[in-house]
């Protein structure tokens, strides 16, 4: 028997955490399925994306989701955007404080 353990994302999809071959237990699990045979697809590695093995909980099939990995460039761009927004917020607060009557 093959045991596929997963963490549930929603009612239809789970992220595969472990695949255990030659297991002898068949006890009922909330976070896993037992299979006689299961096809584990090969991930596509030349697309620059990060593969994450998933399981379709309804069909009980494995597949990959692909995500764009975060790079230094994307982190810097995000920080630059956040910095610009914070500068704008500080400028707006400064203008409000300058326009407020003093007691």
mmCIF file of C-alpha atoms in Angstrom:
data_model
loop_
_atom_site.group_PDB
_atom_site.id
_atom_site.type_symbol
_atom_site.label_atom_id
_atom_site.label_comp_id
_atom_site.label_asym_id
_atom_site.label_seq_id
_atom_site.Cartn_x
_atom_site.Cartn_y
_atom_site.Cartn_z
ATOM 1 C CA UNK A 1 0.000 0.000 0.000
ATOM 2 C CA UNK A 2 1.035 3.597 -0.629
ATOM 3 C CA UNK A 3 0.088 6.326 1.841
ATOM 4 C CA UNK A 4 -0.208 9.912 0.588
ATOM 5 C CA UNK A 5 -0.439 12.437 3.429
ATOM 6 C CA UNK A 6 -1.534 15.987 2.719
ATOM 7 C CA UNK A 7 -2.485 19.255 4.337
ATOM 8 C CA UNK A 8 -5.921 20.362 3.198
ATOM 9 C CA UNK A 9 -6.153 23.720 1.402
ATOM 10 C CA UNK A 10 -9.886 23.512 0.709
ATOM 11 C CA UNK A 11 -12.497 20.800 0.099
ATOM 12 C CA UNK A 12 -10.992 19.935 -3.301
ATOM 13 C CA UNK A 13 -7.219 20.391 -2.944
ATOM 14 C CA UNK A 14 -4.451 19.399 -0.580
ATOM 15 C CA UNK A 15 -0.682 19.928 -0.571
ATOM 16 C CA UNK A 16 1.189 16.616 -0.468
ATOM 17 C CA UNK A 17 3.347 16.404 2.652
ATOM 18 C CA UNK A 18 4.581 12.819 2.377
ATOM 19 C CA UNK A 19 4.342 9.712 0.221
ATOM 20 C CA UNK A 20 5.073 6.510 2.114
ATOM 21 C CA UNK A 21 5.601 3.323 0.122
ATOM 22 C CA UNK A 22 5.081 -0.209 1.443
ATOM 23 C CA UNK A 23 2.978 0.849 4.406
ATOM 24 C CA UNK A 24 1.156 -1.911 6.226
ATOM 25 C CA UNK A 25 -1.404 0.172 8.093
ATOM 26 C CA UNK A 26 -4.770 0.927 6.550
ATOM 27 C CA UNK A 27 -6.320 2.830 9.441
ATOM 28 C CA UNK A 28 -8.655 5.667 8.578
ATOM 29 C CA UNK A 29 -6.997 9.071 8.249
ATOM 30 C CA UNK A 30 -8.308 12.626 7.939
ATOM 31 C CA UNK A 31 -5.076 13.817 6.314
ATOM 32 C CA UNK A 32 -4.204 10.960 3.984
ATOM 33 C CA UNK A 33 -5.314 8.369 1.448
ATOM 34 C CA UNK A 34 -4.150 4.814 0.842
ATOM 35 C CA UNK A 35 -3.525 3.630 -2.721
ATOM 36 C CA UNK A 36 -2.611 0.320 -4.313
ATOM 37 C CA UNK A 37 -0.943 2.214 -7.162
ATOM 38 C CA UNK A 38 -0.619 5.924 -7.810
ATOM 39 C CA UNK A 39 1.103 7.851 -10.566
ATOM 40 C CA UNK A 40 3.364 10.623 -9.302
ATOM 41 C CA UNK A 41 3.868 13.015 -12.220
ATOM 42 C CA UNK A 42 7.285 14.458 -12.985
ATOM 43 C CA UNK A 43 7.497 18.214 -12.433
ATOM 44 C CA UNK A 44 8.429 20.549 -15.264
ATOM 45 C CA UNK A 45 11.764 22.013 -14.176
ATOM 46 C CA UNK A 46 12.766 24.221 -17.104
ATOM 47 C CA UNK A 47 9.981 26.807 -16.792
ATOM 48 C CA UNK A 48 11.633 28.882 -14.035
ATOM 49 C CA UNK A 49 8.748 28.217 -11.682
ATOM 50 C CA UNK A 50 8.660 26.322 -8.380
ATOM 51 C CA UNK A 51 6.595 23.093 -8.473
ATOM 52 C CA UNK A 52 4.361 22.170 -5.517
ATOM 53 C CA UNK A 53 2.871 18.669 -5.463
ATOM 54 C CA UNK A 54 -0.889 18.757 -4.863
ATOM 55 C CA UNK A 55 -3.649 16.171 -4.613
ATOM 56 C CA UNK A 56 -7.142 16.526 -6.038
ATOM 57 C CA UNK A 57 -9.191 15.293 -3.073
ATOM 58 C CA UNK A 58 -12.237 14.432 -5.182
ATOM 59 C CA UNK A 59 -10.456 12.544 -7.993
ATOM 60 C CA UNK A 60 -7.596 11.337 -5.740
ATOM 61 C CA UNK A 61 -5.007 12.316 -8.361
ATOM 62 C CA UNK A 62 -1.642 14.009 -7.955
ATOM 63 C CA UNK A 63 -0.603 17.052 -9.967
ATOM 64 C CA UNK A 64 1.696 20.058 -9.712
ATOM 65 C CA UNK A 65 0.883 23.714 -9.166
ATOM 66 C CA UNK A 66 3.604 26.104 -10.269
ATOM 67 C CA UNK A 67 4.544 29.348 -8.547
ATOM 68 C CA UNK A 68 6.875 32.141 -9.553
ATOM 69 C CA UNK A 69 9.661 32.172 -6.975
ATOM 70 C CA UNK A 70 10.306 35.452 -5.213
ATOM 71 C CA UNK A 71 13.601 36.965 -6.290
ATOM 72 C CA UNK A 72 15.712 39.782 -4.908
ATOM 73 C CA UNK A 73 14.404 41.990 -7.709
ATOM 74 C CA UNK A 74 10.753 41.353 -6.846
ATOM 75 C CA UNK A 75 11.439 41.941 -3.139
ATOM 76 C CA UNK A 76 13.240 45.239 -3.898
ATOM 77 C CA UNK A 77 10.397 46.372 -6.162
ATOM 78 C CA UNK A 78 7.869 45.590 -3.429
ATOM 79 C CA UNK A 79 9.893 47.460 -0.829
ATOM 80 C CA UNK A 80 10.277 50.460 -3.134
ATOM 81 C CA UNK A 81 6.498 50.564 -3.644
ATOM 82 C CA UNK A 82 5.878 50.278 0.090
ATOM 83 C CA UNK A 83 8.449 53.023 0.780
ATOM 84 C CA UNK A 84 6.759 55.377 -1.717
ATOM 85 C CA UNK A 85 3.362 54.731 -0.094
ATOM 86 C CA UNK A 86 4.773 55.420 3.379
ATOM 87 C CA UNK A 87 6.400 58.671 2.190
ATOM 88 C CA UNK A 88 3.046 59.765 0.743
ATOM 89 C CA UNK A 89 1.257 58.943 4.003
ATOM 90 C CA UNK A 90 3.846 60.903 6.029
ATOM 91 C CA UNK A 91 3.500 63.891 3.689
ATOM 92 C CA UNK A 92 -0.299 63.830 4.032
ATOM 93 C CA UNK A 93 -0.097 63.633 7.834
ATOM 94 C CA UNK A 94 2.425 66.479 7.907
ATOM 95 C CA UNK A 95 0.095 68.655 5.830
ATOM 96 C CA UNK A 96 -2.856 67.827 8.139
ATOM 97 C CA UNK A 97 -0.841 68.704 11.241
ATOM 98 C CA UNK A 98 0.371 71.966 9.692
ATOM 99 C CA UNK A 99 -3.179 72.974 8.758
ATOM 100 C CA UNK A 100 -4.669 72.082 12.164
ATOM 101 C CA UNK A 101 -5.362 74.998 14.488
ATOM 102 C CA UNK A 102 -3.196 75.133 17.572
ATOM 103 C CA UNK A 103 -4.770 75.419 20.978
#
